[in-house]
Short mmCIF file of C-alpha atoms (C1' of nucleotides) in Angstrom, two decimals:
data_model
loop_
_atom_site.label_atom_id
_atom_site.label_comp_id
_atom_site.label_asym_id
_atom_site.label_seq_id
_atom_site.Cartn_x
_atom_site.Cartn_y
_atom_site.Cartn_z
CA MET A 1 90.60 44.18 38.90
CA PRO A 2 91.18 46.36 41.93
CA LEU A 3 89.08 45.87 45.04
CA SER A 4 86.07 48.13 45.51
CA TYR A 5 85.76 50.34 48.57
CA THR A 6 83.03 48.01 49.79
CA GLU A 7 85.17 44.91 49.48
CA GLU A 8 87.99 46.67 51.28
CA ASN A 9 85.67 47.66 54.11
CA TYR A 10 84.61 44.05 54.61
CA ILE A 11 88.24 42.92 54.72
CA LYS A 12 89.05 45.62 57.25
CA ALA A 13 86.09 44.63 59.40
CA ILE A 14 87.15 40.98 59.41
CA PHE A 15 90.70 41.97 60.28
CA LYS A 16 89.61 44.05 63.24
CA LEU A 17 87.28 41.35 64.55
CA SER A 18 89.94 38.64 64.39
CA GLU A 19 92.90 40.80 65.37
CA LYS A 20 93.16 39.57 68.93
CA ASP A 21 92.65 35.84 68.74
CA ASP A 22 92.91 35.13 65.00
CA GLN A 23 89.74 33.02 65.29
CA PRO A 24 87.04 32.68 62.61
CA VAL A 25 84.65 35.63 62.54
CA ASN A 26 80.87 35.26 62.67
CA THR A 27 78.62 36.54 59.92
CA ASN A 28 76.52 38.46 62.43
CA ALA A 29 79.57 40.11 63.98
CA ILE A 30 80.60 41.45 60.59
CA ALA A 31 77.06 42.59 59.85
CA LYS A 32 76.91 44.53 63.10
CA SER A 33 80.37 45.98 62.61
CA ILE A 34 79.58 47.55 59.25
CA ALA A 35 75.88 48.18 59.84
CA THR A 36 74.47 45.83 57.25
CA THR A 37 72.51 42.55 57.22
CA ALA A 38 73.75 39.00 57.62
CA ALA A 39 72.49 38.22 54.12
CA SER A 40 74.67 40.88 52.57
CA VAL A 41 77.66 39.64 54.52
CA THR A 42 77.18 36.09 53.28
CA ASP A 43 77.05 37.31 49.69
CA MET A 44 80.19 39.38 50.04
CA ILE A 45 82.11 36.67 51.87
CA LYS A 46 81.43 34.25 49.04
CA LYS A 47 82.82 36.76 46.61
CA LEU A 48 85.91 37.48 48.70
CA SER A 49 86.42 33.75 49.12
CA GLU A 50 86.38 33.19 45.35
CA LYS A 51 88.91 35.98 44.98
CA GLY A 52 91.16 34.38 47.59
CA PHE A 53 91.09 37.04 50.30
CA VAL A 54 89.33 34.90 52.90
CA TYR A 55 88.93 31.27 53.88
CA TYR A 56 85.29 30.40 54.23
CA GLU A 57 83.22 27.35 55.09
CA ARG A 58 79.44 27.59 55.25
CA TYR A 59 78.14 28.15 58.78
CA LYS A 60 81.70 28.06 60.14
CA GLY A 61 82.74 31.69 59.93
CA VAL A 62 85.51 33.32 57.98
CA THR A 63 89.24 34.07 58.36
CA LEU A 64 91.53 36.26 56.32
CA SER A 65 94.04 34.66 53.96
CA PRO A 66 97.56 36.14 53.85
CA GLU A 67 96.43 38.23 50.86
CA GLY A 68 93.47 39.49 52.88
CA LYS A 69 95.69 40.35 55.83
CA SER A 70 98.02 42.23 53.54
CA VAL A 71 95.15 44.29 52.16
CA ALA A 72 93.91 45.07 55.67
CA THR A 73 97.37 46.07 56.88
CA GLN A 74 97.84 48.34 53.91
CA LEU A 75 94.52 50.05 54.61
CA ILE A 76 95.43 50.53 58.26
CA ARG A 77 98.77 52.01 57.24
CA ASN A 78 97.01 54.41 54.88
CA HIS A 79 94.39 55.34 57.46
CA ARG A 80 96.83 56.08 60.24
CA LEU A 81 99.27 58.03 58.10
CA TRP A 82 96.43 60.22 56.83
CA GLU A 83 95.34 60.77 60.43
CA VAL A 84 98.83 61.98 61.30
CA PHE A 85 98.70 64.33 58.33
CA LEU A 86 95.32 65.72 59.29
CA VAL A 87 96.30 66.32 62.90
CA ASN A 88 99.95 67.35 62.58
CA LYS A 89 99.78 69.33 59.35
CA LEU A 90 96.19 70.51 58.99
CA GLN A 91 95.62 71.11 62.73
CA PHE A 92 92.53 68.93 63.05
CA GLY A 93 91.68 67.63 66.52
CA TRP A 94 92.19 63.91 67.17
CA ASP A 95 88.42 63.64 67.55
CA GLN A 96 87.76 64.99 64.03
CA VAL A 97 89.86 62.84 61.74
CA HIS A 98 88.41 59.35 61.70
CA ASP A 99 85.77 59.77 59.01
CA LEU A 100 88.07 61.68 56.68
CA ALA A 101 90.82 59.08 57.05
CA GLU A 102 88.21 56.42 56.38
CA GLU A 103 87.80 57.91 52.90
CA LEU A 104 91.42 58.79 52.24
CA GLU A 105 92.63 55.30 53.13
CA HIS A 106 91.03 53.83 50.01
CA ILE A 107 93.18 55.77 47.58
CA LYS A 108 95.40 53.02 46.31
CA SER A 109 98.91 54.24 45.55
CA THR A 110 101.86 52.87 47.46
CA ASP A 111 103.94 55.66 45.98
CA LEU A 112 101.59 58.24 47.47
CA ILE A 113 101.58 56.57 50.87
CA ASN A 114 105.33 56.12 51.02
CA ARG A 115 105.88 59.75 50.08
CA LEU A 116 103.35 60.80 52.70
CA ASP A 117 105.19 58.64 55.24
CA THR A 118 108.46 60.38 54.40
CA PHE A 119 106.84 63.82 54.47
CA LEU A 120 105.48 63.13 57.95
CA GLY A 121 108.87 61.91 59.21
CA ASN A 122 108.06 58.20 59.29
CA PRO A 123 105.82 58.34 62.35
CA LYS A 124 105.45 55.09 64.29
CA PHE A 125 102.11 55.95 65.95
CA ASP A 126 98.99 57.80 64.90
CA PRO A 127 97.25 60.59 66.85
CA HIS A 128 95.41 58.01 68.97
CA GLY A 129 98.60 56.13 69.79
CA ASP A 130 97.91 53.24 67.43
CA PRO A 131 100.98 51.78 65.74
CA ILE A 132 101.45 52.50 62.03
CA PRO A 133 102.58 49.42 60.08
CA ASN A 134 105.71 50.00 58.00
CA ARG A 135 106.07 49.32 54.26
CA GLU A 136 106.42 45.62 54.94
CA GLY A 137 103.31 45.57 57.14
CA LYS A 138 105.14 45.20 60.47
CA PHE A 139 103.59 46.92 63.48
CA THR A 140 105.76 48.48 66.19
CA LEU A 141 104.86 46.84 69.47
CA ARG A 142 104.74 48.84 72.65
CA ASN A 143 104.38 47.68 76.22
CA GLN A 144 101.27 49.28 77.58
CA THR A 145 98.58 48.62 80.13
CA THR A 146 95.27 50.27 80.74
CA LEU A 147 94.94 52.89 83.41
CA GLY A 148 92.64 50.45 85.20
CA THR A 149 95.57 48.20 86.15
CA LEU A 150 97.65 50.89 87.88
CA LEU A 151 97.91 50.94 91.67
CA THR A 152 97.33 53.89 93.95
CA ASP A 153 100.10 56.54 93.70
CA GLN A 154 101.39 55.15 90.42
CA THR A 155 101.60 57.56 87.49
CA GLY A 156 100.92 56.58 83.88
CA ILE A 157 101.70 58.48 80.72
CA LEU A 158 98.92 58.28 78.15
CA VAL A 159 100.19 56.49 75.05
CA GLY A 160 96.93 55.48 73.40
CA VAL A 161 93.17 55.19 73.54
CA ARG A 162 91.07 52.11 72.83
CA GLU A 163 87.89 54.00 71.94
CA HIS A 164 88.12 56.28 68.91
CA THR A 165 84.63 57.75 68.99
CA THR A 166 84.18 61.49 68.85
CA PRO A 167 82.26 61.66 72.17
CA PHE A 168 85.02 59.87 74.07
CA LEU A 169 87.83 61.90 72.53
CA ALA A 170 85.92 65.15 73.00
CA TYR A 171 85.44 64.18 76.67
CA LEU A 172 89.20 63.81 77.02
CA ASN A 173 89.70 67.15 75.27
CA GLY A 174 87.44 68.72 77.87
CA LEU A 175 89.81 67.45 80.57
CA ASN A 176 92.87 68.61 78.63
CA ILE A 177 94.00 65.02 78.24
CA ASN A 178 96.16 64.17 75.24
CA LEU A 179 98.83 61.64 74.36
CA GLY A 180 101.69 62.29 76.79
CA THR A 181 99.44 63.49 79.58
CA GLU A 182 100.46 62.23 83.06
CA LEU A 183 97.71 60.48 85.01
CA LYS A 184 98.37 59.74 88.67
CA ILE A 185 96.11 57.36 90.58
CA ILE A 186 95.09 59.12 93.77
CA GLU A 187 92.45 56.71 95.00
CA ARG A 188 90.74 53.53 93.88
CA ILE A 189 87.09 52.96 94.75
CA GLN A 190 86.59 49.22 95.24
CA PHE A 191 82.82 49.35 94.97
CA ASP A 192 82.58 50.31 91.29
CA ARG A 193 86.28 50.22 90.37
CA SER A 194 86.25 53.93 89.56
CA VAL A 195 89.42 55.90 90.20
CA LYS A 196 90.35 59.37 91.33
CA VAL A 197 93.07 60.70 89.07
CA GLN A 198 95.34 63.74 89.03
CA ILE A 199 95.92 65.16 85.55
CA ASN A 200 99.38 66.53 84.77
CA GLY A 201 99.95 67.23 88.44
CA LYS A 202 97.06 69.68 88.55
CA GLU A 203 93.32 69.03 88.23
CA MET A 204 91.61 66.05 89.83
CA SER A 205 88.99 63.98 88.10
CA MET A 206 86.98 60.80 88.60
CA PHE A 207 87.09 58.08 85.93
CA THR A 208 84.57 55.28 85.71
CA GLU A 209 85.98 51.85 85.01
CA GLN A 210 84.79 52.23 81.43
CA VAL A 211 86.99 55.27 80.99
CA SER A 212 90.11 53.86 82.61
CA GLN A 213 89.82 50.67 80.55
CA ASN A 214 89.97 52.78 77.40
CA LEU A 215 93.17 54.61 78.33
CA PHE A 216 96.48 52.95 77.43
CA VAL A 217 99.37 54.11 79.57
CA LYS A 218 102.99 53.29 80.24
CA LEU A 219 104.39 53.59 83.75
CA LYS A 220 106.28 56.80 84.39
CA MET B 1 71.79 62.60 49.60
CA PRO B 2 75.33 63.45 48.55
CA LEU B 3 76.34 63.14 44.92
CA SER B 4 78.10 59.97 43.83
CA TYR B 5 81.57 60.12 42.31
CA THR B 6 79.96 59.24 38.99
CA GLU B 7 77.47 62.08 39.13
CA GLU B 8 80.25 64.48 40.04
CA ASN B 9 82.32 63.32 37.10
CA TYR B 10 79.47 64.01 34.71
CA ILE B 11 79.03 67.50 36.15
CA LYS B 12 82.75 68.16 35.80
CA ALA B 13 82.73 66.95 32.21
CA ILE B 14 79.82 69.24 31.31
CA PHE B 15 81.55 72.15 32.99
CA LYS B 16 84.76 71.65 31.05
CA LEU B 17 82.94 71.27 27.74
CA SER B 18 80.93 74.47 28.20
CA GLU B 19 83.61 76.48 29.98
CA LYS B 20 84.56 78.63 27.00
CA ASP B 21 81.27 79.55 25.38
CA ASP B 22 78.70 78.52 27.97
CA GLN B 23 76.72 76.85 25.17
CA PRO B 24 74.65 73.64 25.55
CA VAL B 25 76.77 70.50 25.49
CA ASN B 26 76.07 67.53 23.20
CA THR B 27 75.38 64.08 24.52
CA ASN B 28 78.07 62.62 22.30
CA ALA B 29 80.66 65.12 23.47
CA ILE B 30 80.07 64.11 27.06
CA ALA B 31 80.18 60.44 26.15
CA LYS B 32 83.54 60.87 24.45
CA SER B 33 84.91 63.00 27.28
CA ILE B 34 84.30 60.39 29.95
CA ALA B 35 84.68 57.32 27.77
CA THR B 36 81.15 55.99 27.98
CA THR B 37 78.18 55.61 25.63
CA ALA B 38 75.59 58.16 24.57
CA ALA B 39 72.88 56.01 26.14
CA SER B 40 74.53 56.17 29.54
CA VAL B 41 74.91 59.92 29.22
CA THR B 42 71.23 60.38 28.45
CA ASP B 43 70.29 58.36 31.52
CA MET B 44 72.57 60.30 33.81
CA ILE B 45 71.54 63.68 32.41
CA LYS B 46 67.91 62.89 33.13
CA LYS B 47 68.86 62.09 36.70
CA LEU B 48 70.95 65.24 37.13
CA SER B 49 68.14 67.26 35.61
CA GLU B 50 65.64 65.92 38.13
CA LYS B 51 68.06 66.80 40.90
CA GLY B 52 68.42 70.33 39.57
CA PHE B 53 72.08 70.35 38.61
CA VAL B 54 71.50 70.77 34.86
CA TYR B 55 68.96 72.22 32.47
CA TYR B 56 67.98 69.68 29.86
CA GLU B 57 65.66 69.46 26.88
CA ARG B 58 65.49 66.30 24.79
CA TYR B 59 67.72 66.43 21.69
CA LYS B 60 68.81 69.97 22.60
CA GLY B 61 71.84 69.38 24.79
CA VAL B 62 72.47 70.26 28.40
CA THR B 63 73.76 73.22 30.45
CA LEU B 64 74.74 73.45 34.08
CA SER B 65 72.45 75.19 36.55
CA PRO B 66 74.05 77.50 39.14
CA GLU B 67 74.04 74.55 41.55
CA GLY B 68 75.82 72.42 38.96
CA LYS B 69 78.40 75.13 38.34
CA SER B 70 79.00 75.41 42.05
CA VAL B 71 79.62 71.67 42.34
CA ALA B 72 82.03 71.77 39.39
CA THR B 73 83.93 74.75 40.77
CA GLN B 74 84.26 73.07 44.13
CA LEU B 75 85.66 69.93 42.50
CA ILE B 76 88.15 71.97 40.50
CA ARG B 77 89.24 73.76 43.66
CA ASN B 78 89.74 70.42 45.40
CA HIS B 79 91.59 68.92 42.45
CA ARG B 80 94.02 71.80 42.03
CA LEU B 81 94.76 72.20 45.72
CA TRP B 82 95.55 68.48 46.01
CA GLU B 83 97.83 68.82 42.98
CA VAL B 84 99.72 71.61 44.72
CA PHE B 85 100.03 69.40 47.80
CA LEU B 86 101.31 66.45 45.81
CA VAL B 87 103.90 68.49 43.92
CA ASN B 88 105.02 70.99 46.55
CA LYS B 89 104.89 68.80 49.63
CA LEU B 90 105.23 65.21 48.43
CA GLN B 91 107.69 66.01 45.62
CA PHE B 92 105.68 64.41 42.82
CA GLY B 93 106.39 65.59 39.28
CA TRP B 94 103.73 67.69 37.57
CA ASP B 95 103.25 64.82 35.13
CA GLN B 96 102.36 62.35 37.92
CA VAL B 97 99.59 64.01 39.87
CA HIS B 98 96.49 64.12 37.70
CA ASP B 99 95.06 60.69 38.43
CA LEU B 100 95.65 60.93 42.16
CA ALA B 101 94.04 64.36 42.32
CA GLU B 102 91.15 62.93 40.35
CA GLU B 103 90.44 60.63 43.28
CA LEU B 104 91.25 63.03 46.08
CA GLU B 105 88.99 65.75 44.69
CA HIS B 106 85.87 63.71 45.52
CA ILE B 107 86.42 63.78 49.26
CA LYS B 108 83.71 66.18 50.31
CA SER B 109 84.74 68.31 53.26
CA THR B 110 85.01 72.05 52.90
CA ASP B 111 86.77 72.12 56.25
CA LEU B 112 89.45 69.78 54.90
CA ILE B 113 89.90 71.78 51.72
CA ASN B 114 90.05 75.12 53.47
CA ARG B 115 92.64 73.81 55.92
CA LEU B 116 94.63 72.35 53.04
CA ASP B 117 94.43 75.73 51.30
CA THR B 118 95.82 77.45 54.39
CA PHE B 119 98.52 74.81 54.85
CA LEU B 120 99.66 75.34 51.26
CA GLY B 121 99.75 79.13 51.70
CA ASN B 122 96.60 79.92 49.67
CA PRO B 123 98.12 79.23 46.26
CA LYS B 124 96.44 80.97 43.32
CA PHE B 125 97.65 78.53 40.64
CA ASP B 126 98.22 74.81 40.46
CA PRO B 127 101.40 73.07 39.21
CA HIS B 128 100.19 73.38 35.61
CA GLY B 129 99.48 77.10 35.98
CA ASP B 130 95.71 76.69 36.17
CA PRO B 131 93.93 79.10 38.50
CA ILE B 132 92.56 77.73 41.77
CA PRO B 133 89.08 79.07 42.59
CA ASN B 134 88.83 80.60 46.06
CA ARG B 135 86.26 79.65 48.72
CA GLU B 136 83.61 81.67 46.93
CA GLY B 137 84.38 79.99 43.60
CA LYS B 138 86.13 82.97 42.01
CA PHE B 139 89.00 82.24 39.63
CA THR B 140 92.03 84.53 39.44
CA LEU B 141 92.35 85.73 35.87
CA ARG B 142 95.74 86.16 34.25
CA ASN B 143 96.67 87.75 30.95
CA GLN B 144 98.36 85.10 28.91
CA THR B 145 98.91 84.14 25.30
CA THR B 146 100.20 80.99 23.72
CA LEU B 147 103.81 80.80 22.64
CA GLY B 148 102.50 80.55 19.06
CA THR B 149 101.51 84.23 19.06
CA LEU B 150 104.93 85.59 20.01
CA LEU B 151 107.10 87.32 17.40
CA THR B 152 110.72 86.61 16.61
CA ASP B 153 113.12 87.78 19.37
CA GLN B 154 110.31 88.06 21.94
CA THR B 155 110.72 86.14 25.18
CA GLY B 156 107.86 84.51 27.04
CA ILE B 157 107.76 83.16 30.56
CA LEU B 158 105.86 79.90 30.86
CA VAL B 159 102.82 80.40 33.10
CA GLY B 160 100.69 77.42 32.14
CA VAL B 161 100.07 74.46 29.86
CA ARG B 162 96.89 73.64 27.98
CA GLU B 163 97.57 69.89 27.69
CA HIS B 164 97.82 67.98 30.96
CA THR B 165 98.68 64.55 29.60
CA THR B 166 101.65 62.67 30.98
CA PRO B 167 103.39 62.35 27.58
CA PHE B 168 103.28 66.08 26.95
CA LEU B 169 104.45 67.03 30.44
CA ALA B 170 107.17 64.39 30.38
CA TYR B 171 108.32 65.82 27.02
CA LEU B 172 108.67 69.23 28.67
CA ASN B 173 110.51 67.65 31.59
CA GLY B 174 112.98 66.20 29.07
CA LEU B 175 113.68 69.75 27.86
CA ASN B 176 113.94 71.08 31.44
CA ILE B 177 110.89 73.24 30.86
CA ASN B 178 108.81 74.16 33.90
CA LEU B 179 106.55 77.00 34.96
CA GLY B 180 108.76 80.09 35.00
CA THR B 181 111.03 78.88 32.22
CA GLU B 182 112.00 81.61 29.71
CA LEU B 183 111.31 80.79 26.08
CA LYS B 184 112.78 83.09 23.42
CA ILE B 185 111.58 82.90 19.82
CA ILE B 186 114.69 82.68 17.65
CA GLU B 187 113.05 81.89 14.34
CA ARG B 188 109.60 81.25 12.91
CA ILE B 189 109.17 78.80 10.05
CA GLN B 190 106.29 80.03 7.90
CA PHE B 191 105.81 76.73 6.10
CA ASP B 192 104.53 74.69 9.05
CA ARG B 193 104.39 77.41 11.74
CA SER B 194 107.00 75.63 13.80
CA VAL B 195 109.36 77.77 15.88
CA LYS B 196 112.99 77.65 16.97
CA VAL B 197 113.16 78.49 20.66
CA GLN B 198 115.93 79.18 23.15
CA ILE B 199 115.26 77.73 26.59
CA ASN B 200 116.38 79.75 29.62
CA GLY B 201 119.04 81.44 27.52
CA LYS B 202 120.79 78.14 26.86
CA GLU B 203 119.63 75.16 24.79
CA MET B 204 117.85 75.50 21.46
CA SER B 205 114.85 73.44 20.49
CA MET B 206 112.27 73.19 17.71
CA PHE B 207 108.58 73.25 18.63
CA THR B 208 105.82 72.17 16.28
CA GLU B 209 102.75 74.39 16.15
CA GLN B 210 100.96 71.80 18.29
CA VAL B 211 103.51 72.28 21.06
CA SER B 212 103.58 76.07 21.01
CA GLN B 213 99.78 76.24 21.06
CA ASN B 214 99.81 74.29 24.30
CA LEU B 215 102.22 76.59 26.11
CA PHE B 216 100.75 79.62 27.89
CA VAL B 217 103.25 82.44 28.38
CA LYS B 218 103.36 86.05 29.51
CA LEU B 219 105.73 88.49 27.82
CA LYS B 220 108.95 89.06 29.69
"C1'" DA C 1 68.61 13.87 73.22
"C1'" DC C 2 64.90 16.41 71.66
"C1'" DG C 3 62.71 20.61 70.90
"C1'" DT C 4 63.47 25.43 70.78
"C1'" DA C 5 66.28 29.43 69.93
"C1'" DA C 6 69.76 31.66 67.45
"C1'" DT C 7 72.50 31.99 63.51
"C1'" DT C 8 73.42 31.57 58.76
"C1'" DT C 9 72.27 30.86 54.12
"C1'" DT C 10 69.28 31.00 50.12
"C1'" DA C 11 65.79 32.96 47.15
"C1'" DG C 12 63.91 36.68 45.04
"C1'" DA C 13 63.41 41.66 44.57
"C1'" DC C 14 65.30 46.43 44.21
"C1'" DT C 15 68.74 50.25 42.95
"C1'" DT C 16 72.49 52.32 40.44
"C1'" DA C 17 75.17 52.57 36.62
"C1'" DT C 18 76.36 50.50 32.68
"C1'" DC C 19 75.87 48.37 27.93
"C1'" DT C 20 73.89 46.95 23.01
"C1'" DA C 21 70.57 47.36 19.61
"C1'" DA C 22 66.63 49.48 17.80
"C1'" DA C 23 63.67 53.53 17.26
"C1'" DA C 24 63.05 58.49 17.02
"C1'" DA C 25 64.51 63.04 16.09
"C1'" DT C 26 67.57 66.27 14.04
"C1'" DA C 27 71.05 67.70 10.61
"C1'" DA C 28 73.19 67.43 6.13
"C1'" DT C 29 73.24 66.63 1.11
"C1'" DT C 30 71.97 66.55 -3.32
"C1'" DA D 1 62.13 68.81 -0.44
"C1'" DA D 2 63.26 64.22 -0.08
"C1'" DT D 3 66.62 61.07 1.17
"C1'" DT D 4 70.53 59.90 3.73
"C1'" DA D 5 73.49 60.36 7.64
"C1'" DT D 6 74.20 61.57 12.29
"C1'" DT D 7 72.82 62.17 16.84
"C1'" DT D 8 69.98 61.17 20.62
"C1'" DT D 9 66.74 58.59 23.09
"C1'" DT D 10 64.34 54.44 24.44
"C1'" DA D 11 63.98 49.57 25.51
"C1'" DG D 12 65.73 45.74 27.52
"C1'" DA D 13 69.72 43.23 29.62
"C1'" DT D 14 73.65 42.85 32.87
"C1'" DA D 15 76.50 43.36 37.16
"C1'" DA D 16 77.35 44.93 41.93
"C1'" DG D 17 75.59 45.54 46.22
"C1'" DT D 18 71.81 45.77 49.09
"C1'" DC D 19 67.43 44.25 51.39
"C1'" DT D 20 63.36 41.17 53.37
"C1'" DA D 21 61.48 36.87 54.18
"C1'" DA D 22 61.84 32.03 54.23
"C1'" DA D 23 64.60 27.82 54.63
"C1'" DA D 24 68.58 25.38 56.44
"C1'" DT D 25 71.91 24.58 59.87
"C1'" DT D 26 73.96 24.86 64.30
"C1'" DA D 27 73.74 25.73 69.34
"C1'" DC D 28 71.35 25.61 73.72
"C1'" DG D 29 68.48 24.18 77.63
"C1'" DT D 30 66.23 21.16 80.28
#
DNA sequence: ACGTAATTTTAGACTTATCTAAAAATAATT
DNA sequence: AATTATTTTTAGATAAGTCTAAAATTACGT
């Protein structure tokens, strides 16, 4: 029996919450992440545990099994390839594609996805700079820091964004900031850790710490 | 509330069953068409009737309301545009795309579909020769007959197929028959109404009546 | 370490879509 | 026209996923 969209969404949520540290994930964290109740999460986790996608011990949180991780990686591959399609081929903005990719990612056909990959020229990163896992599930790593770590007079090239929400991306659009944009630190305000930044050698702008922490850059 | 995939599939089934004559559709016909039971169909029809997508009277069958027809037309537009994408861009065979398009068609975004339409060059027909309704739901009509009606020595150009099943399309693949292929009637066998046909001026082949009734052609 | 707070699980109810089996209505046959 | 056959609907049950409210467990604070 194939997994339902709902089951897949739980697996994805668990993957994202344990991505960094690979630690067990709390019931409440999952509930918040997919806007449901703790009770529903407990029910679903039991089911996923019986099916072998997660390891679960009552009151102790949940971790993905290798099968679960594989499902999550596949979904992320699907999602990011569809985002590339929507932006590069259908001319959507990077702030418009998340919800559509969220639906498209559930169409389960490795043949479809591999053909799409080929059609798009085997991209390594999606429109937000996130790495696209390959057929074997391997992610391309990239050395990146956040804009917040750069020193005065250093220039970073935008290679990714942490936040994917429409408001944040639309804000960047308003400043003509895209992947590849050069951001030069003109001044750092100690008081609130905001920074004055020059964009592509032209306009100046102020970024709060919250903004600069959400911008991934590589040093020019 | 948006329609569920299930509700949409019922609406599509009713549309297809009443397409020709626009007559009320039987409960049993719907049940057979989507491989479910008459009881389930009755339940769903009641629901769709309350929502205004069908007109329904107990024991008298069901017809689509204008809203229902609009939903069906939209789904057909989605389905056929995705089929064009899969065949023309991702290099799928015309015998491989039905099930995938069946999933893709349910993604509800007119923006997505209109952009896809533009990207594909506003095609008027899908890979099986079926007309693609435009944004307003209008189908392009085409004068066509079946190969069965052609006389000896007449040549038809394949413009569509009635059957969309994988076995039938794969059979045509085996004979190198595609849209655009020229089919010349060499001989008609009165006994069983089978025909001897020359394909693209080269190979000969025999078609049973069942085959020639499923091939739409225009006279050369 | 003991009581309180927070988290997690269980219990029971609800919704959607499905099914089987029985009842009701319509259609067909003699 | 009456009986039989077919079709359709109803009734009741099941499964997936969700919820609220209550119970169980774990964590925290003094």
